[in-house]
Short mmCIF file of C-alpha atoms in Angstrom, two decimals:
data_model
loop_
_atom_site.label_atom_id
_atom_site.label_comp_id
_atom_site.label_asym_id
_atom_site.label_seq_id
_atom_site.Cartn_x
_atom_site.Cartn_y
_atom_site.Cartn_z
CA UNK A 1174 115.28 74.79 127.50
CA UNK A 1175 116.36 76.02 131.04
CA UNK A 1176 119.91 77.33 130.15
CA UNK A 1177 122.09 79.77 132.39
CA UNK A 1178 121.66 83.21 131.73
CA UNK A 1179 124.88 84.16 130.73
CA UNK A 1180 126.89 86.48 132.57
CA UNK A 1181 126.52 90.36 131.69
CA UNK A 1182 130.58 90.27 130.77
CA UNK A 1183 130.83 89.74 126.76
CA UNK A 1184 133.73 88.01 126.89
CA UNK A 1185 132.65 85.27 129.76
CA UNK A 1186 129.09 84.53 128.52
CA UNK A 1187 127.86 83.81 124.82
CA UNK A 1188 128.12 86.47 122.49
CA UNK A 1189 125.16 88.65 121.89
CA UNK A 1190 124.53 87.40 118.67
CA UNK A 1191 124.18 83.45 120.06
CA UNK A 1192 121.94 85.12 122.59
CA UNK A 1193 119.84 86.20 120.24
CA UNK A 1194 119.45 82.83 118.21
CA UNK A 1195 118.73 81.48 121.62
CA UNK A 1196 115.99 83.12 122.44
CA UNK A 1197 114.77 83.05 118.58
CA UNK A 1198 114.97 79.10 118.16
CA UNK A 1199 113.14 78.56 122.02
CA UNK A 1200 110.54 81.44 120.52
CA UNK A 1201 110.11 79.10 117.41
CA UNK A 1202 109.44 76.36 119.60
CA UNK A 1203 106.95 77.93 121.64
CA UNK A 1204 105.07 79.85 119.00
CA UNK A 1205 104.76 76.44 117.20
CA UNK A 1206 103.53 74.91 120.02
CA UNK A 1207 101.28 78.09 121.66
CA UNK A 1208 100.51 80.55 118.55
CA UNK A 1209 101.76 83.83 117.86
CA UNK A 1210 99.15 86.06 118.90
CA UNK A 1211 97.64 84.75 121.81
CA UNK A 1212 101.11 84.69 123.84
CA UNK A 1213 103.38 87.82 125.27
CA UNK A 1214 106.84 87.61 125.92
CA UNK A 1215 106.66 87.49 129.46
CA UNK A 1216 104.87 83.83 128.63
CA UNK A 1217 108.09 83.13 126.68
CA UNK A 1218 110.69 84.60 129.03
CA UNK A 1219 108.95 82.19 131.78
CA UNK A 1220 109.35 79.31 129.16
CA UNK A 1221 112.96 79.50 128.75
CA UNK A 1222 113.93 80.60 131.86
CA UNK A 1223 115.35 84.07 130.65
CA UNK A 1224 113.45 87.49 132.66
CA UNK A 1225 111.30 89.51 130.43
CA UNK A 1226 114.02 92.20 130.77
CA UNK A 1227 116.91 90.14 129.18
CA UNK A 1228 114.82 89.58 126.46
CA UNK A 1229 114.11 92.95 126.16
CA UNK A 1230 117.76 93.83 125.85
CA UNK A 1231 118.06 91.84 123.20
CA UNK A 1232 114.68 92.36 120.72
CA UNK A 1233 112.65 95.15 120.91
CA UNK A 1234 109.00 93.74 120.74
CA UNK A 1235 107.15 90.41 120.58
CA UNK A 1236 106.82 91.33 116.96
CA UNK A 1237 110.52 91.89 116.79
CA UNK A 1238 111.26 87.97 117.65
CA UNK A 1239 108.52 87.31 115.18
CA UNK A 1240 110.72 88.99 111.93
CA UNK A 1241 113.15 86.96 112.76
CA UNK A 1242 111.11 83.56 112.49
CA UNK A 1243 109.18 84.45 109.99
CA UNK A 1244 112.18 85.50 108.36
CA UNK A 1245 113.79 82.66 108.88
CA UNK A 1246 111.28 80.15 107.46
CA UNK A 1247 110.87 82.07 104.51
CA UNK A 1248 114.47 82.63 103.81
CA UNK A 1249 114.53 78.63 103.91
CA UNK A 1250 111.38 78.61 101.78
CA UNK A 1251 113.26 80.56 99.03
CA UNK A 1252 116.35 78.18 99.86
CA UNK A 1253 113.85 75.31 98.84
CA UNK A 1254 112.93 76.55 95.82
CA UNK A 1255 115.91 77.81 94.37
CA UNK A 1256 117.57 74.39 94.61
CA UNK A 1257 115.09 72.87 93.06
CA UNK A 1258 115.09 75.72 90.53
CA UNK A 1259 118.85 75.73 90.06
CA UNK A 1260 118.21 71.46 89.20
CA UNK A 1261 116.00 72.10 85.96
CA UNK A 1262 117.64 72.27 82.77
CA UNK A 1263 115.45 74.71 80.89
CA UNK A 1264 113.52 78.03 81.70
CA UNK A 1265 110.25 76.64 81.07
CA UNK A 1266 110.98 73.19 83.73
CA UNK A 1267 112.52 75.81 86.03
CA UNK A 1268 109.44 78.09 86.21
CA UNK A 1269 107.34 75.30 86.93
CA UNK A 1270 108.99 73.81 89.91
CA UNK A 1271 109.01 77.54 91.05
CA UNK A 1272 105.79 77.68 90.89
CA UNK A 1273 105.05 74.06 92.32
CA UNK A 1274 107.63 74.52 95.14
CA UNK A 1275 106.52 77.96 96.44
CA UNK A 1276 102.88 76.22 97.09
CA UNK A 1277 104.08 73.19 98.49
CA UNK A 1278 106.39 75.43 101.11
CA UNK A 1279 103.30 77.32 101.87
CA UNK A 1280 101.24 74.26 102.09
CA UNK A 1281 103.33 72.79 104.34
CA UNK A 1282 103.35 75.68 106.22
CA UNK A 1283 99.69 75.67 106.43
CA UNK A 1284 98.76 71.84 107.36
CA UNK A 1285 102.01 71.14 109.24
CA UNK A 1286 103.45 74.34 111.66
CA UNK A 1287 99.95 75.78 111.57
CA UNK A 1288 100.73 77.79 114.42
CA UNK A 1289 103.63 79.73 112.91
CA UNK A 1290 101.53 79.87 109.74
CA UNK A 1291 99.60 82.17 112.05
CA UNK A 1292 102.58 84.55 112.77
CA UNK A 1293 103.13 84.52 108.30
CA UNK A 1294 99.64 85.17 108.46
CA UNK A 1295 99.85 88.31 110.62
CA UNK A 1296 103.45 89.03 108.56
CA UNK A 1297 101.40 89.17 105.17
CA UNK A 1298 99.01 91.64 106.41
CA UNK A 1299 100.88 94.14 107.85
CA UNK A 1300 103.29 93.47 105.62
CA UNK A 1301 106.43 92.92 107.80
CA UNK A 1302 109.66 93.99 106.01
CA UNK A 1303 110.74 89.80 105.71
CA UNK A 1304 107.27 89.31 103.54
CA UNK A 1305 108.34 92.10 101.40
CA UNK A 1306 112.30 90.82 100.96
CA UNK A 1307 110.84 87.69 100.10
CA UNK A 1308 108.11 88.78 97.65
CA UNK A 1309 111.07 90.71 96.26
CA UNK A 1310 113.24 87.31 96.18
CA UNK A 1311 110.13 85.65 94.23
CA UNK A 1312 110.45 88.74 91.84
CA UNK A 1313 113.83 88.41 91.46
CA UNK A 1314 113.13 84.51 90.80
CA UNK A 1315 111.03 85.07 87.61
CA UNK A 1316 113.32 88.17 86.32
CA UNK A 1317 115.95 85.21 86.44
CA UNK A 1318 113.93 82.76 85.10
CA UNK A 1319 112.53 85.01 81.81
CA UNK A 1320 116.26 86.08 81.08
CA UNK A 1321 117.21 82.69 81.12
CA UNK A 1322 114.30 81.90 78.69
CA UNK A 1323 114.69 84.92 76.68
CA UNK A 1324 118.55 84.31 75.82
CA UNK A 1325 118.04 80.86 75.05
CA UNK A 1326 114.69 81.39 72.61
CA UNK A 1327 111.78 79.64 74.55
CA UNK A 1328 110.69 82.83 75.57
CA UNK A 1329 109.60 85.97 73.78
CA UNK A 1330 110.98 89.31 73.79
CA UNK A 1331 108.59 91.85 72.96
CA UNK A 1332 107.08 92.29 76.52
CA UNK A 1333 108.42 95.01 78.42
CA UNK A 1334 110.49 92.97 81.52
CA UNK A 1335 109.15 95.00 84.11
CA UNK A 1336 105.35 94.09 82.96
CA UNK A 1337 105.82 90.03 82.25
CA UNK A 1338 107.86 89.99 85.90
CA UNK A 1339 105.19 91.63 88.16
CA UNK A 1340 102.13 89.94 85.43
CA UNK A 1341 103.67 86.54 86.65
CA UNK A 1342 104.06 87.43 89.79
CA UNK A 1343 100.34 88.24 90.52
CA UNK A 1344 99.04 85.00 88.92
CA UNK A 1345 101.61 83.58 91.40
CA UNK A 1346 100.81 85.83 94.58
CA UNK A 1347 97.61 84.10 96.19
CA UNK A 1348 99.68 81.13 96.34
CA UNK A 1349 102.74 81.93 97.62
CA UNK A 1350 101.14 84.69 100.33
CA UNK A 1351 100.33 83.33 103.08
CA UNK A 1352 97.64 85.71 103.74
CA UNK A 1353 95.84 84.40 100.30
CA UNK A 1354 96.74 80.65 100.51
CA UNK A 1355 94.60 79.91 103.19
CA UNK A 1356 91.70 80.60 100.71
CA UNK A 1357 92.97 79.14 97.93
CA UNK A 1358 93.86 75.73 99.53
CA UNK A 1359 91.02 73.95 96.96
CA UNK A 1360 92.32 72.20 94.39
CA UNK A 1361 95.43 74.55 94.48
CA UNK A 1362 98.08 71.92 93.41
CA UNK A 1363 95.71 71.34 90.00
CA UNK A 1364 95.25 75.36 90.09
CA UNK A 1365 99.09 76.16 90.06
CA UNK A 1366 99.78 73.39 87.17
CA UNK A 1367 97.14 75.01 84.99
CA UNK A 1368 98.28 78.72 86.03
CA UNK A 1369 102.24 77.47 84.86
CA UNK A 1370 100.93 76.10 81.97
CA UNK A 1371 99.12 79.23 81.20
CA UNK A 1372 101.76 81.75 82.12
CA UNK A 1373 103.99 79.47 79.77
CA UNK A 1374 101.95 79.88 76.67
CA UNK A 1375 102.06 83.89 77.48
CA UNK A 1376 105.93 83.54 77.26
CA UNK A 1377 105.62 81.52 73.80
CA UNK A 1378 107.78 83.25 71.32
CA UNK B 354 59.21 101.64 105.82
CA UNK B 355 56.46 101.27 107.99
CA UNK B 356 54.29 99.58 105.33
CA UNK B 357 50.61 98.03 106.85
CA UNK B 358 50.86 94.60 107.48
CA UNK B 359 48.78 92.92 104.91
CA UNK B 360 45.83 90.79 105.58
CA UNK B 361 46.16 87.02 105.71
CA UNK B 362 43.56 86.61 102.63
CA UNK B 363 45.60 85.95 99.34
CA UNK B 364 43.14 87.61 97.66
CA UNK B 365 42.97 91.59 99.60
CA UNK B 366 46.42 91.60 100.38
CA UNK B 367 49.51 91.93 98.03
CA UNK B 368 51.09 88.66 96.67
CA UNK B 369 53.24 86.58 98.41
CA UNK B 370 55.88 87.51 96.04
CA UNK B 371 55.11 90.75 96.79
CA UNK B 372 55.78 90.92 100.18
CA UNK B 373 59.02 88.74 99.88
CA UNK B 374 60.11 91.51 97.52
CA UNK B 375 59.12 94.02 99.95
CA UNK B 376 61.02 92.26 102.78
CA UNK B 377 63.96 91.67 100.74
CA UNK B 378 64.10 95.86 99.92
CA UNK B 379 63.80 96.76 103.29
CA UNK B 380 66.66 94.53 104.47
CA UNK B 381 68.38 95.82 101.56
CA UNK B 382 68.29 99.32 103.42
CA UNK B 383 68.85 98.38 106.62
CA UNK B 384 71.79 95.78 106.24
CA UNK B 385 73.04 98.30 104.04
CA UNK B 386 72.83 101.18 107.09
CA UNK B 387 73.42 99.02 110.02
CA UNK B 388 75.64 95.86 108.57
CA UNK B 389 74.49 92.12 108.02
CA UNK B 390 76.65 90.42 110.58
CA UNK B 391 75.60 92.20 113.61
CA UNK B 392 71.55 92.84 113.22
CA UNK B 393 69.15 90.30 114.08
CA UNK B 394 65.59 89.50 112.14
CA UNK B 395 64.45 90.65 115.34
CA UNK B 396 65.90 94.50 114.25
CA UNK B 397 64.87 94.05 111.62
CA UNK B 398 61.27 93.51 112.35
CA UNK B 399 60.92 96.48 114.70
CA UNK B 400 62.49 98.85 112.04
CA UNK B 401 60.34 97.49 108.84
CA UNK B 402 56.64 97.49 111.06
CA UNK B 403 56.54 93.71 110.36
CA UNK B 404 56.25 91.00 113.33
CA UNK B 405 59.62 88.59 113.32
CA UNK B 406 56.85 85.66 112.74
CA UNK B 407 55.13 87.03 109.65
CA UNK B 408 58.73 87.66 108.37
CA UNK B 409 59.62 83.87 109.25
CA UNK B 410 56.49 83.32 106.99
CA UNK B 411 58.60 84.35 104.16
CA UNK B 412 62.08 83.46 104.95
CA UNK B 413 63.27 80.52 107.32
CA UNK B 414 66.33 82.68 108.19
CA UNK B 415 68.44 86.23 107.92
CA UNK B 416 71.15 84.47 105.67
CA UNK B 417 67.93 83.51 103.83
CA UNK B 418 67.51 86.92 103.37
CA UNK B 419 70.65 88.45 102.89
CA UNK B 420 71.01 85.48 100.21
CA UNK B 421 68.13 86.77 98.00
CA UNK B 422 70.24 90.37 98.50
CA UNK B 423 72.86 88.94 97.69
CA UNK B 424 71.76 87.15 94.36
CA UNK B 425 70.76 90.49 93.28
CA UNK B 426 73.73 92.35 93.88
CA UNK B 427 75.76 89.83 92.24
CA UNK B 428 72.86 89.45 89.03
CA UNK B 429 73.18 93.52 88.52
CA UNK B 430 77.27 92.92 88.21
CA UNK B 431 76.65 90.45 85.83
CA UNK B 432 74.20 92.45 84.10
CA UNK B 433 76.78 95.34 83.80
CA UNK B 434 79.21 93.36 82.60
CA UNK B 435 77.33 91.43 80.27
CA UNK B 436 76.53 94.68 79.01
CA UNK B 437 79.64 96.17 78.49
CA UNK B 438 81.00 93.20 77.05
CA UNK B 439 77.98 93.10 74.47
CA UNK B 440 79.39 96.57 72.86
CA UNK B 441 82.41 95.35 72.10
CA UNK B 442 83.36 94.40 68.81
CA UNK B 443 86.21 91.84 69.23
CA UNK B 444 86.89 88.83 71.54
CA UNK B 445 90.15 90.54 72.70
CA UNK B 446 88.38 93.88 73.60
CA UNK B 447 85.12 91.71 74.91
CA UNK B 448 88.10 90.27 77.56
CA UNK B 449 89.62 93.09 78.35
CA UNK B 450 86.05 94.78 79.15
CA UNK B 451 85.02 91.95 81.53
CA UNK B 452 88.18 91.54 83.68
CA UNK B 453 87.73 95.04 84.01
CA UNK B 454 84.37 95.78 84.75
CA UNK B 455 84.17 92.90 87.45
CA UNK B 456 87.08 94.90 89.04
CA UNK B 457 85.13 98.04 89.21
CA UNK B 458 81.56 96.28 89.90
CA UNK B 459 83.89 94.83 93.25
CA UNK B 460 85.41 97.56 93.55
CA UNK B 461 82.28 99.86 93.69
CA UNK B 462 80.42 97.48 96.53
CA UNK B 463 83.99 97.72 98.60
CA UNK B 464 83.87 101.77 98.44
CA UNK B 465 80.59 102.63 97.96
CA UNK B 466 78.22 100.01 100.04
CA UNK B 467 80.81 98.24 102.67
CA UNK B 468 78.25 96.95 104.84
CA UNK B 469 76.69 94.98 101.72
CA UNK B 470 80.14 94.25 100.60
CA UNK B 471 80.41 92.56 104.04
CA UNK B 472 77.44 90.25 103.24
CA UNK B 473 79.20 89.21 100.02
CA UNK B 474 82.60 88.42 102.25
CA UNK B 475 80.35 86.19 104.41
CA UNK B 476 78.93 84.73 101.13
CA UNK B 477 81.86 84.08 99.45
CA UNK B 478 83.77 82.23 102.79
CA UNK B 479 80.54 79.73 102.40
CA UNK B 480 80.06 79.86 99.88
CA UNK B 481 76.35 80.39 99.60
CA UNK B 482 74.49 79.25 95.96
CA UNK B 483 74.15 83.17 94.98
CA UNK B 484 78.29 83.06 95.33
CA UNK B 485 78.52 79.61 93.17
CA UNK B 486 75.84 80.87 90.54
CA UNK B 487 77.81 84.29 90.26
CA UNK B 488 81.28 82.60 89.92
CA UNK B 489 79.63 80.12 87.10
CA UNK B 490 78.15 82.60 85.18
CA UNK B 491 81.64 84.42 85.11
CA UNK B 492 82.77 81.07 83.64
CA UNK B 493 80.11 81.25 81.16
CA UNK B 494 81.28 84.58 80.02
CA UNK B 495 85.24 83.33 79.71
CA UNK B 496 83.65 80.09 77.76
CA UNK B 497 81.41 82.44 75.08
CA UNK B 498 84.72 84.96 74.84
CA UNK B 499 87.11 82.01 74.37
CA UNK B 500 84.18 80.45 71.80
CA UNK B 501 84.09 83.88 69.99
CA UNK B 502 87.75 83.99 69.30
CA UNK B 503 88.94 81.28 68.64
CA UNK B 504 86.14 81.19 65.63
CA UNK B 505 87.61 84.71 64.75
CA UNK B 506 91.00 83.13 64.94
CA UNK B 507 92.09 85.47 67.29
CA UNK B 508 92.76 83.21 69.80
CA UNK B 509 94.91 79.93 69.63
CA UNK B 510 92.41 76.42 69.55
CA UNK B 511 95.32 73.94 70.87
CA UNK B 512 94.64 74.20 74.56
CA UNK B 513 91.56 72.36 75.89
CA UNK B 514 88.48 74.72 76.30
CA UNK B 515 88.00 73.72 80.18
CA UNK B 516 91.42 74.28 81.18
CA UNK B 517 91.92 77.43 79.12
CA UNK B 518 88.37 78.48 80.97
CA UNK B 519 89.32 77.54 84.42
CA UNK B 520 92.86 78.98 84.13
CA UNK B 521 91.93 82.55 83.11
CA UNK B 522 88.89 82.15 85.62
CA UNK B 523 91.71 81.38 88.44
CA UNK B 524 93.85 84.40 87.56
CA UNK B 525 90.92 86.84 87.57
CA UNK B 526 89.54 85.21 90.85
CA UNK B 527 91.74 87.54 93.04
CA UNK B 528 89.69 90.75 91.61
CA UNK B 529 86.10 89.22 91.25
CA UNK B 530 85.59 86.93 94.30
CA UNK B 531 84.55 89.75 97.60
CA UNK B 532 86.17 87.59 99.87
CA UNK B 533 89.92 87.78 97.80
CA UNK B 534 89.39 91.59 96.94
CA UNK B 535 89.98 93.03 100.14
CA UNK B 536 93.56 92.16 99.61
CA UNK B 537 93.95 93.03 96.35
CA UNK B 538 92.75 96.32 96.19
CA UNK B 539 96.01 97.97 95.84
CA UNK B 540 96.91 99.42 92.60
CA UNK B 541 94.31 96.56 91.68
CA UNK B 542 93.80 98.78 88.45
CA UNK B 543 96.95 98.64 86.64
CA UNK B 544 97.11 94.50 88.02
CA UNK B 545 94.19 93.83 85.87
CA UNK B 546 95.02 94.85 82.78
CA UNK B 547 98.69 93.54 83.11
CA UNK B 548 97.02 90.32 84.11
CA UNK B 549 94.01 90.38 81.02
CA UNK B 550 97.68 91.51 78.63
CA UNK B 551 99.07 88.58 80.22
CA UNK B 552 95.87 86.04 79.30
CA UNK B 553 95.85 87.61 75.78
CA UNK B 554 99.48 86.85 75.23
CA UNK B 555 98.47 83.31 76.16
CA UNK B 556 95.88 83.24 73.91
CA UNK B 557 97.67 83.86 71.31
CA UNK B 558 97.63 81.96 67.92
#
């Protein structure tokens, strides 16, 4: 963890930009380990071996290295689920490994890296811009998914796309937020089948 | 409030009962003024003229208290929305009434009484028995709409009654349950009736 700090001449040392995934993937490390909130970044800068100042050069704010992680797990939450999205054959299979894979992400999340759950926690409430990309991804998920099942018939039409997209989307929210999914944990993986199954026969043509 | 403490004879003083009620509307007042998490019986006591003992007489604890206040609150929602839903003529429109009058019975303790709303968030994180009672009788009422329509035949009779019960009882959850409100309160209006359009459409025949 204790690497040089690289020399202030661009092209001697590592380019700003591998500078800055430095210091994010030792920040992921120690969050996970030591929490979000209860730690500053002159805790972190000791860590790693950079001074609080270089760090400073390079992100703004504690918060600022916390986008970046957050936004990084959830861009590889969405990666998750739109593989195993892009695998399904219809509409109707597709939106419910959506809906199954968005939980188990956040699950995981939850019972596994419960310390950086803490930073989506914080993320969710505010809400940082990388929980509003990805609710905007998840969005942009179901649009894809009801075209898909419009054009090919297992869907019906009549619903104004706007509606049915943000309709599914809040029967979907308070388990894919972080924020919510913490009280929703109970019997959530029977909850979400039952919700699909639900949101399905709203879709019937 | 400062009402005389009544003698220890059954027979001179007011009932049991009555004092408990008595107790109960005096807490009501003062959790309501002064918050439930942060007062004491002890408060309590000095402010109402009673000794902490003779109101251990009646209650083994504050949450014993705020739980009787708390069953109330939560019978008078269901008493306005068993009322509202009484007018209406069809199942569709009995729906529709419930999902929103839950929202604006929430809604109402959120704006209007926040320090009782804050008993109901401690409730509902238990959850106490008032909370479990509350949540089943909102089941009750999604059973008796569900009942009504599908004898109407407004409403499909394919999907098994519990799971069509529990599902639309999961997607409302976010708007009735104190705890999830908090974070749903944003344009929670226009959410509900997308989501009780959404539950029609999947009630469908």
């Amino acid at each position: 963890m204790n690497k040089p700090i690289p020399s202030a001449s661009p092209s001697r040392g590592p380019s700003d930009h591998e500078v800055r995934a430095q210091i994010v993937e030792a920040a992921t490390e120690y969050f996970s380990r030591y929490g979000y909130e209860k730690t500053t970044v002159s805790d972190l800068a000791k860590e790693i071996g950079f001074s609080k100042a270089y760090i400073y050069k390079f992100f703004d704010s504690k918060q600022a290295i916390g986008e970046v992680i957050c936004a990084n797990r959830l861009a590889a939450m969405i990666a998750a689920v739109s593989a195993n999205v892009d695998d399904a054959h219809s509409a109707t299979e597709k939106f419910r490994r959506m809906f199954k894979t968005l939980l188990a992400s956040g699950s995981h999340l939850f019972f596994q890296d419960r310390k950086l759950y803490d930073i989506a926690s914080v993320a969710a409430a505010s809400p940082w811009p990388s929980v509003k990309g990805y609710e905007e991804q998840i969005r942009q998920l179901i649009a894809d998914i009801l075209r898909l099942g419009r054009a090919t018939g297992e869907f019906e039409r009549k619903t104004p796309m706007d509606e049915a997209v943000n309709a599914i989307f809040l029967v979907m929210k308070p388990y894919f937020n972080p924020l919510l999914l913490q009280y929703n944990l109970d019997a959530a993986e029977e909850a979400t089948v039952q919700l699909a199954s639900l949101v399905l026969r709203s879709l019937a043509p």
